[in-house]
mmCIF file of C-alpha atoms and ligand atoms in Angstrom:
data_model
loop_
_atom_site.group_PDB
_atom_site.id
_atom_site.type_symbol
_atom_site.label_atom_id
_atom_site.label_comp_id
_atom_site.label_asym_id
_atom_site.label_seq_id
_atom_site.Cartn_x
_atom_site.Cartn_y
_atom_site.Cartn_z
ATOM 1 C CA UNK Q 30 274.575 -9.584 -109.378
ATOM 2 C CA UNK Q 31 274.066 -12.159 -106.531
ATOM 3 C CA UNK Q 32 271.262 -13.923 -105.661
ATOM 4 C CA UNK Q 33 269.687 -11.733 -103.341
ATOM 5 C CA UNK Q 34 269.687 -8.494 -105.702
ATOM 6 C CA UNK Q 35 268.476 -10.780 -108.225
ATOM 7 C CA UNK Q 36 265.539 -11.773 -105.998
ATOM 8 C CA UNK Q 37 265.400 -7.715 -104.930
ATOM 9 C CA UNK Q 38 264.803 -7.461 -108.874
ATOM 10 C CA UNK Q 39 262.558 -9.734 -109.413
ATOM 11 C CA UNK Q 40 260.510 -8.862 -106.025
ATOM 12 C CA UNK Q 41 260.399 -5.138 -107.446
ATOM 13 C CA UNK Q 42 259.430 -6.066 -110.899
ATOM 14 C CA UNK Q 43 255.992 -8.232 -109.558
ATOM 15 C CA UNK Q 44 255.232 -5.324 -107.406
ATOM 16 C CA UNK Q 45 255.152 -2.943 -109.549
ATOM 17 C CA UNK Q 46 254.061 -5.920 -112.082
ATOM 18 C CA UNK Q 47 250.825 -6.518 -110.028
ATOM 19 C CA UNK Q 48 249.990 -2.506 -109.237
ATOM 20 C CA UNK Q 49 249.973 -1.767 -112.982
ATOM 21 C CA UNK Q 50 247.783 -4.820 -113.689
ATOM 22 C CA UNK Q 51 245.320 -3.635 -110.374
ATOM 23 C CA UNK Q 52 245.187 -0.012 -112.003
ATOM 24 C CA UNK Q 53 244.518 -0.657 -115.260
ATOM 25 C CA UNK Q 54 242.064 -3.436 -114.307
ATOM 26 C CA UNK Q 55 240.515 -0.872 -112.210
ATOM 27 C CA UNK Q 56 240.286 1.932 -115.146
ATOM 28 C CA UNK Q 57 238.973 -1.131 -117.220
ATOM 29 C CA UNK Q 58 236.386 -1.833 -114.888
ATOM 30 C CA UNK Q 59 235.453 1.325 -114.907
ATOM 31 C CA UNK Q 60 235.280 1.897 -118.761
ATOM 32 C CA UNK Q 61 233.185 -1.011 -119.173
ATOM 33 C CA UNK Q 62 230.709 0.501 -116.252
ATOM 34 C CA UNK Q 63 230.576 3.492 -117.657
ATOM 35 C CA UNK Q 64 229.845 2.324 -121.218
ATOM 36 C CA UNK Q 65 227.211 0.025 -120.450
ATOM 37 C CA UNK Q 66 226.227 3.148 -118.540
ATOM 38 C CA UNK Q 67 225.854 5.180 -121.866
ATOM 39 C CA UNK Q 68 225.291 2.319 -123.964
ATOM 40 C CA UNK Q 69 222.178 0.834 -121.218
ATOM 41 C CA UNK Q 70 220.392 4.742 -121.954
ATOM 42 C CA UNK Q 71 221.014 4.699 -125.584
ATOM 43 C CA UNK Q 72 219.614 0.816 -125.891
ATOM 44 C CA UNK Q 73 216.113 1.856 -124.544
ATOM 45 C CA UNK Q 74 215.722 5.696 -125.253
ATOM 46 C CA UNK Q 75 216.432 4.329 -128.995
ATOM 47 C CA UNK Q 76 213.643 1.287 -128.370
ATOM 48 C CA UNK Q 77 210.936 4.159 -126.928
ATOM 49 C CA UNK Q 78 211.562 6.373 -130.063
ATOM 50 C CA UNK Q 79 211.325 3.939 -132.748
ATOM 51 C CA UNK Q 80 208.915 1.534 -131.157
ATOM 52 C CA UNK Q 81 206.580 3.327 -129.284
ATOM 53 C CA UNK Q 82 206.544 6.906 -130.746
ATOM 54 C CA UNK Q 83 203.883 5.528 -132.964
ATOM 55 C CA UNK Q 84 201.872 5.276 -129.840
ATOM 56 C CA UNK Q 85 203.247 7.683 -127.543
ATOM 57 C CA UNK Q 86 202.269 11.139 -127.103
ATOM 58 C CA UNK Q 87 204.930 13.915 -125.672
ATOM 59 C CA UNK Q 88 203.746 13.289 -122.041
ATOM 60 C CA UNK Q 89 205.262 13.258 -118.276
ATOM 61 C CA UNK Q 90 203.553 9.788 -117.835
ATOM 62 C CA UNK Q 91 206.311 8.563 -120.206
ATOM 63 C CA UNK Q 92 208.721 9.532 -117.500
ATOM 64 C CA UNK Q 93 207.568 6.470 -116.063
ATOM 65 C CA UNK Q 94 209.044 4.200 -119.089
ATOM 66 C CA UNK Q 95 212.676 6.257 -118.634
ATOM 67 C CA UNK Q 96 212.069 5.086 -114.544
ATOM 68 C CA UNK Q 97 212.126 1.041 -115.130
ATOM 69 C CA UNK Q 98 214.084 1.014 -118.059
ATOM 70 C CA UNK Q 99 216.691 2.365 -115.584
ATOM 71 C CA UNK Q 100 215.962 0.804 -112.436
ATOM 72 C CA UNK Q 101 218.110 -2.348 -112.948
ATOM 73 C CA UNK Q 102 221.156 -0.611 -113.652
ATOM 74 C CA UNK Q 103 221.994 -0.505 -110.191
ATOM 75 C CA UNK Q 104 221.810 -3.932 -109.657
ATOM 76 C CA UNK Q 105 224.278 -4.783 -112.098
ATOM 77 C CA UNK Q 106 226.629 -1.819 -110.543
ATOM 78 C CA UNK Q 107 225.990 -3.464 -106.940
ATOM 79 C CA UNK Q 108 224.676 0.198 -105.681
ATOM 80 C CA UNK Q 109 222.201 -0.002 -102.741
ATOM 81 C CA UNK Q 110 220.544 3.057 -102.311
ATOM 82 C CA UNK Q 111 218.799 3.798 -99.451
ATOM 83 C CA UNK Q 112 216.194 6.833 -99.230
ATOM 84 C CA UNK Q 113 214.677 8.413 -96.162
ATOM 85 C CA UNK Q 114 212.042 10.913 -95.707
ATOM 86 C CA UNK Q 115 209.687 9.253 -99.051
ATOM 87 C CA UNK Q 116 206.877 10.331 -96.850
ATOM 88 C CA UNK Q 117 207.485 13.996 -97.588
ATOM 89 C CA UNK Q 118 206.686 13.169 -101.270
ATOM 90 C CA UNK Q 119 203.124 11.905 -100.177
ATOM 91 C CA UNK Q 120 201.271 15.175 -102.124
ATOM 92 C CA UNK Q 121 198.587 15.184 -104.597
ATOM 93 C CA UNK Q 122 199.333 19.053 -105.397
ATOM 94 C CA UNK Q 123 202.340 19.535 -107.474
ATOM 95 C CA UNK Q 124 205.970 20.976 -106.294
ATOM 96 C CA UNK Q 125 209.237 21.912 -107.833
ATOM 97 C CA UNK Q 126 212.028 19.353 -106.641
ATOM 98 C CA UNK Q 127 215.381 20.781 -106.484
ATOM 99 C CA UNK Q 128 218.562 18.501 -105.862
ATOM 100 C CA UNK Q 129 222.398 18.329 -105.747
ATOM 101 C CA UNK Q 130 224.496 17.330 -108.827
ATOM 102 C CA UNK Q 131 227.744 15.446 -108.721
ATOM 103 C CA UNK Q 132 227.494 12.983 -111.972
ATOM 104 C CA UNK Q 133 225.962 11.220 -114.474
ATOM 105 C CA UNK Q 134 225.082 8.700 -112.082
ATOM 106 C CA UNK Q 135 222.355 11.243 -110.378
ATOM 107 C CA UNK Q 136 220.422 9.849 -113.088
ATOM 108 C CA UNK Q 137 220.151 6.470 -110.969
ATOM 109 C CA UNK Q 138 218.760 8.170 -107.862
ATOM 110 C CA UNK Q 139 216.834 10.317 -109.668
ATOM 111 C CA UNK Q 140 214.787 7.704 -110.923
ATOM 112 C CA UNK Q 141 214.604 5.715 -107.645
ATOM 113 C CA UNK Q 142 212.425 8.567 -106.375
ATOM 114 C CA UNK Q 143 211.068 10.835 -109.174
ATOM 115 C CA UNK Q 144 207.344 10.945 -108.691
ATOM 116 C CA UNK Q 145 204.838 10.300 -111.532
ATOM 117 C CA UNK Q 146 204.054 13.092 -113.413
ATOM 118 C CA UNK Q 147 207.730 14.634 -112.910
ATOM 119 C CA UNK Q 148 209.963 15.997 -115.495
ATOM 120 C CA UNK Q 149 213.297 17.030 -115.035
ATOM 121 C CA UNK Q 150 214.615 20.032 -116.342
ATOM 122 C CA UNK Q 151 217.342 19.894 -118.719
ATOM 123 C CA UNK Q 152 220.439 21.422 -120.863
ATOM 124 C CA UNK Q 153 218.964 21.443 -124.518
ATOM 125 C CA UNK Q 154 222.038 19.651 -125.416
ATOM 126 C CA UNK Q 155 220.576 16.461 -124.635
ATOM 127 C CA UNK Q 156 217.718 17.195 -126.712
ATOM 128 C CA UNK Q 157 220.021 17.233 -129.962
ATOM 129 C CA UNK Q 158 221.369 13.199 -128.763
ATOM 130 C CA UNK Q 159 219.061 11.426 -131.648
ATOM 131 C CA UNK Q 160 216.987 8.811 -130.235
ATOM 132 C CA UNK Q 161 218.229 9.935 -126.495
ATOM 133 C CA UNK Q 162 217.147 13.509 -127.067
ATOM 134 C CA UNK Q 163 213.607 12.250 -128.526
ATOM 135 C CA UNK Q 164 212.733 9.627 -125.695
ATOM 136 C CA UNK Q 165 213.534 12.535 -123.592
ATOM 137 C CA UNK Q 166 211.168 15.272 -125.313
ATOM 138 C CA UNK Q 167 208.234 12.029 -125.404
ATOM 139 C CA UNK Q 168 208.857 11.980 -121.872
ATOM 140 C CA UNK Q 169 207.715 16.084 -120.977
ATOM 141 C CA UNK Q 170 211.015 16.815 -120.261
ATOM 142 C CA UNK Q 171 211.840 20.592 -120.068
ATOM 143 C CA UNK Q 172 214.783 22.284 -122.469
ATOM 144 C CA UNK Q 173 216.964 25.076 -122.091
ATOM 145 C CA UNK Q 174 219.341 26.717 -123.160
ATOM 146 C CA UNK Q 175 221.551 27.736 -120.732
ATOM 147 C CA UNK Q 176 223.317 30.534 -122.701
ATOM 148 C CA UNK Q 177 219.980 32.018 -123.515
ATOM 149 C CA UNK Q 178 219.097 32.901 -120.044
ATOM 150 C CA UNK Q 179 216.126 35.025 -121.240
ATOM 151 C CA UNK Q 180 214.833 32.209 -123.131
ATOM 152 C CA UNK Q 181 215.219 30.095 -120.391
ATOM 153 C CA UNK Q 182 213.264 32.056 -117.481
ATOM 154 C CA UNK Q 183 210.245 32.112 -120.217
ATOM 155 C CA UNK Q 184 210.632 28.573 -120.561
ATOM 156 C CA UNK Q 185 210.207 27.950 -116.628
ATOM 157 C CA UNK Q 186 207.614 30.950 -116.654
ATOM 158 C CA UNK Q 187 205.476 29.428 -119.029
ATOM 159 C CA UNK Q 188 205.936 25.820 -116.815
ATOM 160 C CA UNK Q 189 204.940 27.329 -114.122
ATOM 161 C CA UNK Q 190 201.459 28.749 -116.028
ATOM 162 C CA UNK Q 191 201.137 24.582 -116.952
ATOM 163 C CA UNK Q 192 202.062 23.037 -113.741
ATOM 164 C CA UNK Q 193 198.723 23.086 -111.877
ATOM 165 C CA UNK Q 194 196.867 22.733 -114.964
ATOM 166 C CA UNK Q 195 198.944 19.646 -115.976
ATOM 167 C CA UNK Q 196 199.270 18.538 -112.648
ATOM 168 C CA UNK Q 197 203.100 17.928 -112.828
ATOM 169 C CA UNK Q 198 205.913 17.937 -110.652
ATOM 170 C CA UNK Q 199 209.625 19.166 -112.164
ATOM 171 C CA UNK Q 200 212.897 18.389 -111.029
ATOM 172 C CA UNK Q 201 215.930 21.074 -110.846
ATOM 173 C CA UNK Q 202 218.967 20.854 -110.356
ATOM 174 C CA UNK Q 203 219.561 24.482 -108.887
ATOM 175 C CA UNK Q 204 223.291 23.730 -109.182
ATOM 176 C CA UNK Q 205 222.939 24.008 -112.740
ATOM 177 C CA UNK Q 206 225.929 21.776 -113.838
ATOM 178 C CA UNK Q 207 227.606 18.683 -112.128
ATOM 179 C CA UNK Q 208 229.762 19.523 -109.439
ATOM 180 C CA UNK Q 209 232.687 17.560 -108.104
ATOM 181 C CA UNK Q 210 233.653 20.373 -105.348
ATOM 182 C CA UNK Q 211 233.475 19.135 -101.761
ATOM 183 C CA UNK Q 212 230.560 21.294 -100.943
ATOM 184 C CA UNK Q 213 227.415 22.910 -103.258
ATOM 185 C CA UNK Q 214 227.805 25.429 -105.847
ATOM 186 C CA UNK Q 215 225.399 28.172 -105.352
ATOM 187 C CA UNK Q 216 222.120 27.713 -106.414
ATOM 188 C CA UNK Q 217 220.642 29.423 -109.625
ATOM 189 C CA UNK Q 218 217.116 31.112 -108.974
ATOM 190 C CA UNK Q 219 215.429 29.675 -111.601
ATOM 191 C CA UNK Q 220 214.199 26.573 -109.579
ATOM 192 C CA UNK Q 221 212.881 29.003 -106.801
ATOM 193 C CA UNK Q 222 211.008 31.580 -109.291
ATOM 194 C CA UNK Q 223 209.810 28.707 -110.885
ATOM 195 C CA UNK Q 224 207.890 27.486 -107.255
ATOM 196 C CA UNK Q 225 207.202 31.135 -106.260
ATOM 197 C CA UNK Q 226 205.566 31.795 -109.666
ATOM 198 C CA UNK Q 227 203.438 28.715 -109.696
ATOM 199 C CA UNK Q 228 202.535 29.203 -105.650
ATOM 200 C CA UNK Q 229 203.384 25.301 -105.567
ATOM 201 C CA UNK Q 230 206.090 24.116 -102.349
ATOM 202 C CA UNK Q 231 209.565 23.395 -103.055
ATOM 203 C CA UNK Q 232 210.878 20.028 -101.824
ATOM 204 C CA UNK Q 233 214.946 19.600 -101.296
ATOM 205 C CA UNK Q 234 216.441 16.397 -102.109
ATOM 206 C CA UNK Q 235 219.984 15.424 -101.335
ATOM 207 C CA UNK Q 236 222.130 12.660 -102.500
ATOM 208 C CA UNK Q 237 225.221 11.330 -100.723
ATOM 209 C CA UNK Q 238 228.629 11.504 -102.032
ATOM 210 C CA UNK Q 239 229.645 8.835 -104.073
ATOM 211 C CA UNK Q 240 233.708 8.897 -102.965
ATOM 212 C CA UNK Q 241 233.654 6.053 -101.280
ATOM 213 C CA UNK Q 242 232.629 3.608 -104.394
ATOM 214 C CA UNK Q 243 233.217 5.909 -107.479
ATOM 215 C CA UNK Q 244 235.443 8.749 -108.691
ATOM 216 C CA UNK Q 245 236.209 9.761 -112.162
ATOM 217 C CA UNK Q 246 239.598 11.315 -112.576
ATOM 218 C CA UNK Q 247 241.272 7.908 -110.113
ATOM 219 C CA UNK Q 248 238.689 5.939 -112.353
ATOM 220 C CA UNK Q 249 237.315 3.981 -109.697
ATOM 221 C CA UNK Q 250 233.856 2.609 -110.182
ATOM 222 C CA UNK Q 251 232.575 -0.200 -107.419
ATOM 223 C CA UNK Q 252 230.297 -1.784 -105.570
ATOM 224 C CA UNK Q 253 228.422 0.580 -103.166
ATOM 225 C CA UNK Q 254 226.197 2.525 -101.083
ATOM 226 C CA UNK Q 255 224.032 5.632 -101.709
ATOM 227 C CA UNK Q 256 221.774 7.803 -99.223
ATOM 228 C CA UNK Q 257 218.756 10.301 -100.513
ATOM 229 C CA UNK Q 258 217.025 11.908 -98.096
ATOM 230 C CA UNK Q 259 214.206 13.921 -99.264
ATOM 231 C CA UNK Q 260 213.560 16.441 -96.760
ATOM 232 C CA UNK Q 261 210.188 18.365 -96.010
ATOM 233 C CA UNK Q 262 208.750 20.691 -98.265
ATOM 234 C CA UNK Q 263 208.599 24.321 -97.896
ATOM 235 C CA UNK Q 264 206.200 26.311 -99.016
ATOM 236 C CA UNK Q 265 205.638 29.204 -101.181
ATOM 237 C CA UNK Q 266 202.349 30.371 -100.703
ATOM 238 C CA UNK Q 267 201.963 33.949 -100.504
ATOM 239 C CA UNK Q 268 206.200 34.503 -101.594
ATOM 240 C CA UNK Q 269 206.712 37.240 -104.221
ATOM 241 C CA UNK Q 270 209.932 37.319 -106.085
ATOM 242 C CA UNK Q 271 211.402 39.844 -103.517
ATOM 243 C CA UNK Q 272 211.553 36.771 -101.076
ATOM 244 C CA UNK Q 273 213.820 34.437 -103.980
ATOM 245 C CA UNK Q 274 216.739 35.509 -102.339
ATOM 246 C CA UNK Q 275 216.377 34.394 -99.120
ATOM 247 C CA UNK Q 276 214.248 31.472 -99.946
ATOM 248 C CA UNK Q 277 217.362 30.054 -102.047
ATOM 249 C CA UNK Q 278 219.689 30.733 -99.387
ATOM 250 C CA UNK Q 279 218.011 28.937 -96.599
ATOM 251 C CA UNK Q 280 217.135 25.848 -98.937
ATOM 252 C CA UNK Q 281 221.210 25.840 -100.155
ATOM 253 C CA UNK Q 282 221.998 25.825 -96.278
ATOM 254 C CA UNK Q 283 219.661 23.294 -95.199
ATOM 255 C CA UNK Q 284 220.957 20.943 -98.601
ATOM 256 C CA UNK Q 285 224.412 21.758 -97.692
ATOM 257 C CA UNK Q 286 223.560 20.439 -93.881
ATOM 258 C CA UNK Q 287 221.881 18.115 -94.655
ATOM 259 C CA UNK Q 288 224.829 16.853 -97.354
ATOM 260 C CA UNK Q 289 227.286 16.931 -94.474
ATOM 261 C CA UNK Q 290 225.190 14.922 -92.357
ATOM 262 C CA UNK Q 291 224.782 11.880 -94.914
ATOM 263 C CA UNK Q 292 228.066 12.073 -96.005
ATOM 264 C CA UNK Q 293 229.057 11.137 -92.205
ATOM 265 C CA UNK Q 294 230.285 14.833 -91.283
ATOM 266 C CA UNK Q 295 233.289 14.116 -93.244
ATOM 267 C CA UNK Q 296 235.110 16.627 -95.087
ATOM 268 C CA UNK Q 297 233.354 15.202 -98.490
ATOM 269 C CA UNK Q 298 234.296 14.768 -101.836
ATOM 270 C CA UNK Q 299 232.124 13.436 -104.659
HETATM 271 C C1 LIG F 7 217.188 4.141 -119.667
HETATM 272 C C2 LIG F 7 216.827 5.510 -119.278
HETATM 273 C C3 LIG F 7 217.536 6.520 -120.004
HETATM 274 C C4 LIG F 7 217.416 7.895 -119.512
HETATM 275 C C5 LIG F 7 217.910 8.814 -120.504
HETATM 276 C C6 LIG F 7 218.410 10.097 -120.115
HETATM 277 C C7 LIG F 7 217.527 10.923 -119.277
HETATM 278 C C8 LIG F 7 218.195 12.166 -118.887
HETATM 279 C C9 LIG F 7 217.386 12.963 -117.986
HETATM 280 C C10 LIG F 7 218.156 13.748 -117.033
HETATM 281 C C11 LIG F 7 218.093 15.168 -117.241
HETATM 282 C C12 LIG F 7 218.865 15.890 -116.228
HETATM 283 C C13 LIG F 7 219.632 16.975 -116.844
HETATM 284 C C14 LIG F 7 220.257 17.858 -115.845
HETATM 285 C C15 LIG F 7 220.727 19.111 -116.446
HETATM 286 O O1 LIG F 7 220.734 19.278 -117.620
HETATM 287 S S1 LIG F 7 221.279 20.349 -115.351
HETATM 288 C C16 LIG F 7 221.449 21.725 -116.399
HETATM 289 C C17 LIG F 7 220.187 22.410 -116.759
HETATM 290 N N1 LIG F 7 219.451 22.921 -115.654
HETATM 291 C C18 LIG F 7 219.602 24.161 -115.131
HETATM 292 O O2 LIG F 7 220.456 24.917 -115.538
HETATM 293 C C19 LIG F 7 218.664 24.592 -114.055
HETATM 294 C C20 LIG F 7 219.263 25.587 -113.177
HETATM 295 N N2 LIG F 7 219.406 26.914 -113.800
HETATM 296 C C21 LIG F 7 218.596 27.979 -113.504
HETATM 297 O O3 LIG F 7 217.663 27.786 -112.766
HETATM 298 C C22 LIG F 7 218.946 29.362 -114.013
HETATM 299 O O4 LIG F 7 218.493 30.289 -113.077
HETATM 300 C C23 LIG F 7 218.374 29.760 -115.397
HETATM 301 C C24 LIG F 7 216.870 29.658 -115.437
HETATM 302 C C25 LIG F 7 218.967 28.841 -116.461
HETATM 303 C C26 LIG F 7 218.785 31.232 -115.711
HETATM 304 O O5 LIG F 7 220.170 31.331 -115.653
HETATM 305 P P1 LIG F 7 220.912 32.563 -114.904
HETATM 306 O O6 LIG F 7 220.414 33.844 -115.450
HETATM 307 O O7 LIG F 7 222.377 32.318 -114.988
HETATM 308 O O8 LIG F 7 220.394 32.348 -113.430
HETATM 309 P P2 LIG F 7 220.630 33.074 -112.053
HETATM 310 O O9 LIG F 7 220.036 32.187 -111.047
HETATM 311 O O10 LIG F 7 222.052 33.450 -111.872
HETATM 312 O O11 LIG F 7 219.743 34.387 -112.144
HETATM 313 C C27 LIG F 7 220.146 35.625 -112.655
HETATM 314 C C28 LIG F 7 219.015 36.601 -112.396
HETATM 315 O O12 LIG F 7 217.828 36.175 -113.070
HETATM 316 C C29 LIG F 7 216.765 35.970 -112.129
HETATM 317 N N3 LIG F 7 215.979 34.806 -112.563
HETATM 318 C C30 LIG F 7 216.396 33.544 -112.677
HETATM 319 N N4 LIG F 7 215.418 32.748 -113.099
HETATM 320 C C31 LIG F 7 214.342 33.512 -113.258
HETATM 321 C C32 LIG F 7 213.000 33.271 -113.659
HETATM 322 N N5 LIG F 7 212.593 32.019 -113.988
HETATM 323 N N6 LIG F 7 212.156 34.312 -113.692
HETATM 324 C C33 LIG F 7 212.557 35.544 -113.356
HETATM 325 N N7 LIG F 7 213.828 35.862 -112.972
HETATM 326 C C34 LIG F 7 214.683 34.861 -112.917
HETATM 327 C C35 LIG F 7 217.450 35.717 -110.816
HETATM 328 O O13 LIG F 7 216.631 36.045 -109.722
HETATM 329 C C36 LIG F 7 218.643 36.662 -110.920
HETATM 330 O O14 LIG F 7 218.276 37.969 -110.638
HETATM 331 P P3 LIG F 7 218.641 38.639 -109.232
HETATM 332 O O15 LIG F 7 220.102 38.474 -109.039
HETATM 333 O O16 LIG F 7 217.853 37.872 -108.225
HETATM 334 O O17 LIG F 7 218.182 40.048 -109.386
HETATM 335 C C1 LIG F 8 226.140 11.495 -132.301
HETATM 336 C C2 LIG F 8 226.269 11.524 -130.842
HETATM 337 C C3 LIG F 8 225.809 10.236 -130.278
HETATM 338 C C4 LIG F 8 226.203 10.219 -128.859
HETATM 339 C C5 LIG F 8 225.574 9.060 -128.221
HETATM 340 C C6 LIG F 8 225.829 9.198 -126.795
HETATM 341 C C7 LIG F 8 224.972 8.245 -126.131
HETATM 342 C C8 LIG F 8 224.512 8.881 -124.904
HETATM 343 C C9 LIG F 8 223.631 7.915 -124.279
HETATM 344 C C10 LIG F 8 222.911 8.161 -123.275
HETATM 345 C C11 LIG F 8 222.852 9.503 -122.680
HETATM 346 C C12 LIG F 8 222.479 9.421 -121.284
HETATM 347 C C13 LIG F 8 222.615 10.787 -120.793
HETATM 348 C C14 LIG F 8 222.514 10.850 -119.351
HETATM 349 C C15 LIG F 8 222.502 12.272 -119.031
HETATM 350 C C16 LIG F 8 222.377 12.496 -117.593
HETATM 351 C C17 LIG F 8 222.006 13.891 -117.366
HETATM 352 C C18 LIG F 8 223.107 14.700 -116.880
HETATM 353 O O1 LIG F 8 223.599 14.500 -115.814
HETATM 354 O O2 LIG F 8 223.518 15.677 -117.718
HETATM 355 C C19 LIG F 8 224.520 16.551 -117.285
HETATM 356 C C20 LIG F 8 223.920 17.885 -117.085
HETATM 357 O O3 LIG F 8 223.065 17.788 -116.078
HETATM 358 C C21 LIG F 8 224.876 18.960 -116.748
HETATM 359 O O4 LIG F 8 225.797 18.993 -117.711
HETATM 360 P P1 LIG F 8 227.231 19.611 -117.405
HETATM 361 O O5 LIG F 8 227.666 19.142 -116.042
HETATM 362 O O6 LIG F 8 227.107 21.101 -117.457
HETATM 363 O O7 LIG F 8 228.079 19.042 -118.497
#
């Protein structure tokens, strides 16, 4: 070999050299994100349970615990999130909030916005996560199982009997399942019957994508920015359940809209 396939060797081998150290630097940046993502809500769910149980009672006010425990997550990640239409959340009554789901991270802007007195509804998996699944029943959350189906619309039937009596707000995520598609799934009716049953409004909230600072399958986790917009409520007074249909479809097209609109009109991906 002469000297300049030599140098064509040795140029080759410290490109691809450098790539493999950016990629797996990259998937080791986002490993360690994602752990201290896990680890950060195991740390102080398993603090509430064994140090406060003593004191706490299963309540929605301990929601508010879950709230700053997470709230400095997103510093560390470098994620500013900025949410418009807050104002729309200015209600003493309460309302069924229903929301897209792309990842884990939801849990972040779910927490930068969940009212007091709000519980999320959740898969009763998390309920069986030890000290996760306890801080989460302290906190009001709301179980189901979502191979029981029956089971579940008595659970949400019987929430919506409490929900004015309780004065509490819950959380749905009508999607029913994290989705990574480019636009929503469907929605499941369950948020909608709840709202209808309890005659309380229905507010949509929609978070951005999250492409542009973190995917899973490239493993790609960095600094970035996040939009919610909580858009106005609509009400449910005087619906019966032979308006669900159409009240979920016109809440799924304004989410979906509204979706496209933060994500810049691009052709989105989460
Ligand atoms: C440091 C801090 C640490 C923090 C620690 C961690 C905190 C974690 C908190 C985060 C929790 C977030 C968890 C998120 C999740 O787990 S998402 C998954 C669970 N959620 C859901 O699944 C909600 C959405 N699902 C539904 O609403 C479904 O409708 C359900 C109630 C489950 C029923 O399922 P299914 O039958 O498949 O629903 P369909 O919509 O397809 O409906 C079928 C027909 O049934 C009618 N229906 C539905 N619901 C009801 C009802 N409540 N009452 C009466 N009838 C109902 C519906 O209308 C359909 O009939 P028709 O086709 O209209 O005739
Ligand atoms: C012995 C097991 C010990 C395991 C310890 C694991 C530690 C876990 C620590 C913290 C858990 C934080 C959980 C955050 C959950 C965020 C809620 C969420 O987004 O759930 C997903 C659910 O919406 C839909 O589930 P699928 O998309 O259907 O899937």
């Amino acid at each position: 070999m002469d000297l300049f396939q030599w140098s064509l060797l040795l140029f080759s081998i410290l490109v691809i050299g450098i790539s493999l150290l950016y990629r797996w630097s990259t998937a080791f940046n986002f490993h360690c994100k994602m752990a201290l993502f896990f680890g950060w809500c195991a740390f102080w769910t398993a603090n509430m349970s064994i140090f406060l149980s003593p004191i706490l009672r299963r309540n929605p006010d301990n929601m508010k615990l879950l709230r700053t425990f997470i709230w400095p997550l997103k510093r560390f990640y470098g994620i500013k999130i900025a949410v418009q239409g807050s104002e729309n959340l200015n209600m003493k009554e309460p309302y069924v909030m229903v929301c897209n789901h792309q990842t884990y991270l939801d849990l972040l802007g779910m927490m930068e916005i969940i009212p007091d007195r709000c519980v999320p509804v959740a898969k009763r998996e998390l309920l069986y996560l030890g000290l996760v699944g306890h801080a989460c029943w302290l906190s009001g959350m709301i179980f189901i199982d979502r191979r029981k189906k029956d089971e579940a619309r008595e659970i949400l039937r019987q929430a919506a009997q409490t929900m004015w009596h309780e004065n509490m707000r819950i959380w749905v995520y009508p999607e029913g399942t994290r989705n990574k598609g480019k636009t929503l799934l469907p929605f499941k009716r369950g948020a909608f019957h709840l709202a209808v049953q309890a005659q309380v409004p229905i507010i949509p909230v929609v978070i951005s994508s999250y492409r542009d600072f973190y995917c899973s399958k490239e493993k790609r986790f960095t600094a970035g920015n996040l939009k919610i917009r909580i858009l106005p409520k609509v009400d449910t007074k005087d619906l019966g359940p032979e308006d669900i249909p159409a009240l979920t479809d016109s809440i799924h097209k304004r989410m979906q809209d509204t979706y496209k609109e933060i994500c810049g009109g691009k052709d989105v991906k989460p």
